[in-house]
């Protein structure tokens, strides 16, 4: 099975990996069929865990290969620096143009980001926030698989697979962290589940876009890898860490972040 997957074109590998991470989000969202409420300790620890995985993935799976791509150049850091900053500005631009609200916000109207609107309810605004979060995850998977054909020794199939596995692991609690509060607010189980899984549908889409872009313009690889890393770090700092620290479980959330970081580091080093 692994050999068959490895023989596929990188854009198909990225698409399949993105679909799997989407399905794992749906698996987490399906927890609403078993539970109605989510414990605040569990929610904060899940958010911290996801942040740890994304931080580790940003360095070992994205920034390190990007730097190694032009390691013989005195300016090997330049494409990485440019791409990293552009990734952050990209998510900031989406923040401005897409209405959304973060999970720790109480009043949807008061804490809404992006264009103000009365037409979208709080649940939809929450889904849009998590969807923004999932875009860089999809891009990172895509550029990791696309980079395999670049000749960069740091970009390997197992490394890309490890990144996809790490993102998939953190998508399980992420799906639960979105769907269960929606269920607790009074939505039906099916509606809460659909909200939760729908937030990750962008991952296979942007994974395919990321891989195809790198395949078409191979010299863009270091920029693309760093771009995905910058977008992920922006999401972590703006959303995941503040949300995980918003309750009374700051130490638990921090330890969960360290656990997620360690798991992703082990996956990348062992498989990369």
Tab-separated table of C-alpha atoms in Angstrom:
chain	number	residue	atom	x	y	z
A	1	UNK	CA	0.000	0.000	0.000
A	2	UNK	CA	2.802	2.404	0.926
A	3	UNK	CA	4.680	1.503	-2.266
A	4	UNK	CA	1.574	2.227	-4.361
A	5	UNK	CA	1.111	5.594	-2.620
A	6	UNK	CA	4.788	6.433	-3.106
A	7	UNK	CA	4.578	5.781	-6.861
A	8	UNK	CA	1.747	8.273	-7.385
A	9	UNK	CA	2.417	11.788	-8.727
A	10	UNK	CA	3.092	14.255	-5.885
A	11	UNK	CA	-0.134	16.201	-6.476
A	12	UNK	CA	-2.153	12.986	-6.060
A	13	UNK	CA	-0.160	12.101	-2.944
A	14	UNK	CA	-0.969	15.539	-1.544
A	15	UNK	CA	-4.651	15.208	-2.462
A	16	UNK	CA	-4.951	11.812	-0.777
A	17	UNK	CA	-3.070	13.006	2.312
A	18	UNK	CA	-5.351	16.062	2.488
A	19	UNK	CA	-8.452	13.888	2.217
A	20	UNK	CA	-7.174	11.691	5.049
A	21	UNK	CA	-6.583	14.703	7.316
A	22	UNK	CA	-10.104	15.896	6.461
A	23	UNK	CA	-11.514	12.479	7.372
A	24	UNK	CA	-9.624	12.546	10.667
A	25	UNK	CA	-11.212	15.913	11.411
A	26	UNK	CA	-14.580	14.277	10.721
A	27	UNK	CA	-13.608	11.468	13.111
A	28	UNK	CA	-13.008	14.008	15.847
A	29	UNK	CA	-16.239	15.820	15.027
A	30	UNK	CA	-18.151	12.539	15.347
A	31	UNK	CA	-17.566	12.705	19.115
A	32	UNK	CA	-20.807	14.702	19.283
A	33	UNK	CA	-22.676	11.432	18.757
A	34	UNK	CA	-21.246	10.203	22.065
A	35	UNK	CA	-20.856	13.349	24.183
A	36	UNK	CA	-22.852	16.552	24.437
A	37	UNK	CA	-20.420	18.748	26.355
A	38	UNK	CA	-16.664	19.157	26.206
A	39	UNK	CA	-14.716	19.536	29.440
A	40	UNK	CA	-12.791	22.813	29.527
A	41	UNK	CA	-9.607	21.034	30.618
A	42	UNK	CA	-9.863	18.682	27.666
A	43	UNK	CA	-10.605	21.540	25.263
A	44	UNK	CA	-7.636	23.627	26.428
A	45	UNK	CA	-5.300	20.637	26.330
A	46	UNK	CA	-6.452	19.772	22.782
A	47	UNK	CA	-5.785	23.328	21.644
A	48	UNK	CA	-2.329	23.305	23.240
A	49	UNK	CA	-1.563	19.895	21.705
A	50	UNK	CA	-2.498	21.154	18.227
A	51	UNK	CA	-0.298	24.227	18.706
A	52	UNK	CA	2.687	22.060	19.644
A	53	UNK	CA	2.332	19.890	16.553
A	54	UNK	CA	2.062	22.909	14.269
A	55	UNK	CA	5.106	24.641	15.776
A	56	UNK	CA	7.265	21.532	15.405
A	57	UNK	CA	6.002	20.878	11.879
A	58	UNK	CA	6.749	24.465	10.892
A	59	UNK	CA	10.422	24.020	11.698
A	60	UNK	CA	11.376	20.397	10.995
A	61	UNK	CA	9.041	19.747	8.061
A	62	UNK	CA	9.078	23.165	6.414
A	63	UNK	CA	11.715	25.706	7.482
A	64	UNK	CA	14.632	23.307	7.808
A	65	UNK	CA	14.158	21.817	4.288
A	66	UNK	CA	13.657	25.341	2.918
A	67	UNK	CA	16.972	26.515	4.367
A	68	UNK	CA	18.758	23.377	3.140
A	69	UNK	CA	17.487	23.909	-0.420
A	70	UNK	CA	20.059	26.664	-1.064
A	71	UNK	CA	22.551	25.811	1.670
A	72	UNK	CA	25.511	26.500	-0.623
A	73	UNK	CA	24.432	30.092	-1.086
A	74	UNK	CA	25.465	32.893	1.245
A	75	UNK	CA	21.871	34.107	1.060
A	76	UNK	CA	20.148	30.778	1.767
A	77	UNK	CA	18.133	32.538	4.447
A	78	UNK	CA	16.659	35.145	2.086
A	79	UNK	CA	13.951	33.057	0.312
A	80	UNK	CA	13.025	31.542	3.666
A	81	UNK	CA	12.682	34.915	5.346
A	82	UNK	CA	10.613	36.311	2.475
A	83	UNK	CA	8.361	33.258	2.265
A	84	UNK	CA	7.871	33.094	6.033
A	85	UNK	CA	6.758	36.723	6.275
A	86	UNK	CA	4.515	36.420	3.215
A	87	UNK	CA	2.792	33.427	4.824
A	88	UNK	CA	1.935	35.505	7.874
A	89	UNK	CA	0.720	38.428	5.759
A	90	UNK	CA	-1.407	36.003	3.715
A	91	UNK	CA	-3.317	34.774	6.775
A	92	UNK	CA	-3.605	38.360	8.022
A	93	UNK	CA	-5.166	39.338	4.671
A	94	UNK	CA	-7.668	36.482	4.975
A	95	UNK	CA	-8.426	37.668	8.521
A	96	UNK	CA	-9.361	41.041	7.081
A	97	UNK	CA	-11.584	39.860	4.227
A	98	UNK	CA	-13.321	36.816	5.782
A	99	UNK	CA	-15.698	37.299	8.736
A	100	UNK	CA	-14.979	34.902	11.609
A	101	UNK	CA	-14.817	34.550	15.373
A	102	UNK	CA	-12.440	32.611	17.610
A	103	UNK	CA	-13.557	29.900	20.016
A	104	UNK	CA	-12.894	31.829	23.224
A	105	UNK	CA	-15.080	34.756	22.145
A	106	UNK	CA	-18.336	35.113	24.083
A	107	UNK	CA	-20.151	37.729	22.013
A	108	UNK	CA	-20.131	36.995	18.280
A	109	UNK	CA	-20.887	40.572	17.292
A	110	UNK	CA	-18.431	42.221	19.668
A	111	UNK	CA	-15.472	39.937	18.931
A	112	UNK	CA	-16.089	39.273	15.240
A	113	UNK	CA	-13.084	39.788	12.986
A	114	UNK	CA	-13.150	40.694	9.313
A	115	UNK	CA	-16.107	42.442	7.661
A	116	UNK	CA	-18.975	42.944	10.110
A	117	UNK	CA	-22.120	41.032	9.241
A	118	UNK	CA	-25.406	40.163	10.937
A	119	UNK	CA	-26.236	37.447	8.400
A	120	UNK	CA	-23.909	34.779	9.813
A	121	UNK	CA	-24.552	33.109	13.150
A	122	UNK	CA	-21.867	32.345	15.726
A	123	UNK	CA	-21.518	28.716	14.620
A	124	UNK	CA	-20.791	29.717	11.024
A	125	UNK	CA	-18.281	32.327	12.181
A	126	UNK	CA	-16.523	29.673	14.287
A	127	UNK	CA	-16.330	27.319	11.304
A	128	UNK	CA	-14.856	30.095	9.146
A	129	UNK	CA	-12.174	30.703	11.800
A	130	UNK	CA	-11.145	27.033	11.866
A	131	UNK	CA	-11.280	26.919	8.059
A	132	UNK	CA	-8.738	29.761	7.960
A	133	UNK	CA	-6.639	27.713	10.380
A	134	UNK	CA	-6.766	24.683	8.069
A	135	UNK	CA	-5.619	26.475	4.901
A	136	UNK	CA	-1.923	26.593	5.905
A	137	UNK	CA	-2.130	22.969	7.045
A	138	UNK	CA	-3.272	21.946	3.565
A	139	UNK	CA	-0.596	24.103	1.922
A	140	UNK	CA	2.124	22.608	4.103
A	141	UNK	CA	1.143	19.069	3.094
A	142	UNK	CA	1.070	20.058	-0.571
A	143	UNK	CA	4.459	21.763	-0.696
A	144	UNK	CA	6.032	18.911	1.316
A	145	UNK	CA	4.916	16.313	-1.243
A	146	UNK	CA	5.633	18.624	-4.171
A	147	UNK	CA	9.162	19.203	-2.909
A	148	UNK	CA	10.063	15.504	-3.202
A	149	UNK	CA	10.809	15.854	-6.925
A	150	UNK	CA	12.936	18.978	-6.448
A	151	UNK	CA	16.164	17.115	-5.762
A	152	UNK	CA	16.395	18.566	-2.249
A	153	UNK	CA	17.696	15.780	-0.013
A	154	UNK	CA	15.768	17.226	2.935
A	155	UNK	CA	12.433	16.787	1.149
A	156	UNK	CA	11.582	13.072	1.339
A	157	UNK	CA	8.451	11.009	0.917
A	158	UNK	CA	8.624	9.755	4.502
A	159	UNK	CA	9.150	13.299	5.746
A	160	UNK	CA	6.060	14.513	3.893
A	161	UNK	CA	4.150	11.490	5.150
A	162	UNK	CA	5.236	12.258	8.720
A	163	UNK	CA	3.973	15.828	8.343
A	164	UNK	CA	0.607	14.575	7.067
A	165	UNK	CA	0.375	12.094	9.953
A	166	UNK	CA	1.158	14.806	12.499
A	167	UNK	CA	-1.442	17.182	11.079
A	168	UNK	CA	-3.951	14.330	10.898
A	169	UNK	CA	-3.367	13.476	14.567
A	170	UNK	CA	-4.024	17.031	15.696
A	171	UNK	CA	-7.085	17.264	13.433
A	172	UNK	CA	-8.898	14.653	15.543
A	173	UNK	CA	-9.101	16.786	18.700
A	174	UNK	CA	-9.547	19.870	16.517
A	175	UNK	CA	-12.739	18.444	15.016
A	176	UNK	CA	-14.038	17.656	18.497
A	177	UNK	CA	-13.040	21.085	19.806
A	178	UNK	CA	-15.230	22.709	17.148
A	179	UNK	CA	-18.237	20.410	16.963
A	180	UNK	CA	-18.812	19.791	20.675
A	181	UNK	CA	-19.241	23.455	21.742
A	182	UNK	CA	-21.677	23.865	18.838
A	183	UNK	CA	-23.604	20.822	20.083
A	184	UNK	CA	-23.537	22.172	23.668
A	185	UNK	CA	-25.015	25.458	22.391
A	186	UNK	CA	-28.136	23.588	21.242
A	187	UNK	CA	-27.434	22.452	17.681
A	188	UNK	CA	-28.425	18.942	16.653
A	189	UNK	CA	-25.756	16.240	16.623
A	190	UNK	CA	-25.764	16.062	12.807
A	191	UNK	CA	-25.513	19.824	12.429
A	192	UNK	CA	-22.653	20.014	14.925
A	193	UNK	CA	-20.874	17.145	13.151
A	194	UNK	CA	-21.290	18.768	9.740
A	195	UNK	CA	-19.960	22.076	11.036
A	196	UNK	CA	-16.930	20.290	12.488
A	197	UNK	CA	-15.986	18.240	9.435
A	198	UNK	CA	-16.710	21.006	6.927
A	199	UNK	CA	-13.968	23.193	8.401
A	200	UNK	CA	-11.268	20.842	7.062
A	201	UNK	CA	-12.536	20.431	3.492
A	202	UNK	CA	-10.044	23.123	2.442
A	203	UNK	CA	-7.117	20.860	3.365
A	204	UNK	CA	-7.216	18.511	0.328
A	205	UNK	CA	-7.956	21.507	-1.907
A	206	UNK	CA	-4.976	23.574	-0.746
A	207	UNK	CA	-2.759	20.498	-0.486
A	208	UNK	CA	-3.295	19.887	-4.199
A	209	UNK	CA	-2.762	23.577	-5.002
A	210	UNK	CA	0.482	23.651	-2.997
A	211	UNK	CA	1.890	20.529	-4.647
A	212	UNK	CA	0.914	21.625	-8.157
A	213	UNK	CA	2.452	25.075	-7.667
A	214	UNK	CA	5.795	23.632	-6.562
A	215	UNK	CA	5.793	21.114	-9.426
A	216	UNK	CA	5.148	23.840	-12.000
A	217	UNK	CA	7.711	26.280	-10.596
A	218	UNK	CA	10.355	24.199	-8.771
A	219	UNK	CA	12.561	27.201	-7.773
A	220	UNK	CA	9.621	28.382	-5.667
A	221	UNK	CA	10.086	25.457	-3.251
A	222	UNK	CA	11.992	27.291	-0.471
A	223	UNK	CA	9.558	30.192	-0.687
A	224	UNK	CA	6.560	27.821	-0.633
A	225	UNK	CA	7.854	25.786	2.315
A	226	UNK	CA	8.579	28.924	4.331
A	227	UNK	CA	5.254	30.472	3.261
A	228	UNK	CA	3.367	27.491	4.710
A	229	UNK	CA	5.429	27.694	7.896
A	230	UNK	CA	4.751	31.411	8.300
A	231	UNK	CA	1.030	30.899	7.812
A	232	UNK	CA	0.998	28.090	10.395
A	233	UNK	CA	2.933	30.088	12.984
A	234	UNK	CA	0.572	33.037	12.507
A	235	UNK	CA	-2.395	30.759	13.266
A	236	UNK	CA	-0.671	29.255	16.300
A	237	UNK	CA	0.197	32.616	17.855
A	238	UNK	CA	-3.038	34.397	16.964
A	239	UNK	CA	-5.503	31.599	17.692
A	240	UNK	CA	-4.384	28.309	19.206
A	241	UNK	CA	-2.155	29.502	22.041
A	242	UNK	CA	-4.507	32.308	23.197
A	243	UNK	CA	-7.507	29.943	23.060
A	244	UNK	CA	-5.659	27.251	25.018
A	245	UNK	CA	-4.647	29.800	27.676
A	246	UNK	CA	-8.086	31.437	27.943
A	247	UNK	CA	-9.379	29.132	30.715
A	248	UNK	CA	-8.037	28.124	34.102
A	249	UNK	CA	-5.852	25.345	32.733
A	250	UNK	CA	-2.813	27.225	31.513
A	251	UNK	CA	-0.229	24.746	32.835
A	252	UNK	CA	-2.108	21.772	31.378
A	253	UNK	CA	-2.389	23.523	28.014
A	254	UNK	CA	1.331	24.325	28.048
A	255	UNK	CA	2.293	20.734	28.872
A	256	UNK	CA	-0.052	19.544	26.100
A	257	UNK	CA	1.719	21.911	23.692
A	258	UNK	CA	5.049	20.382	24.689
A	259	UNK	CA	3.632	16.875	24.176
A	260	UNK	CA	2.350	17.774	20.704
A	261	UNK	CA	5.693	19.366	19.832
A	262	UNK	CA	7.562	16.247	20.984
A	263	UNK	CA	5.333	13.851	19.026
A	264	UNK	CA	5.698	15.857	15.819
A	265	UNK	CA	9.461	16.181	16.336
A	266	UNK	CA	9.774	12.402	16.771
A	267	UNK	CA	7.635	11.745	13.692
A	268	UNK	CA	9.669	14.093	11.517
A	269	UNK	CA	13.087	12.959	12.712
A	270	UNK	CA	12.178	9.267	12.617
A	271	UNK	CA	10.524	9.409	9.188
A	272	UNK	CA	12.486	12.246	7.605
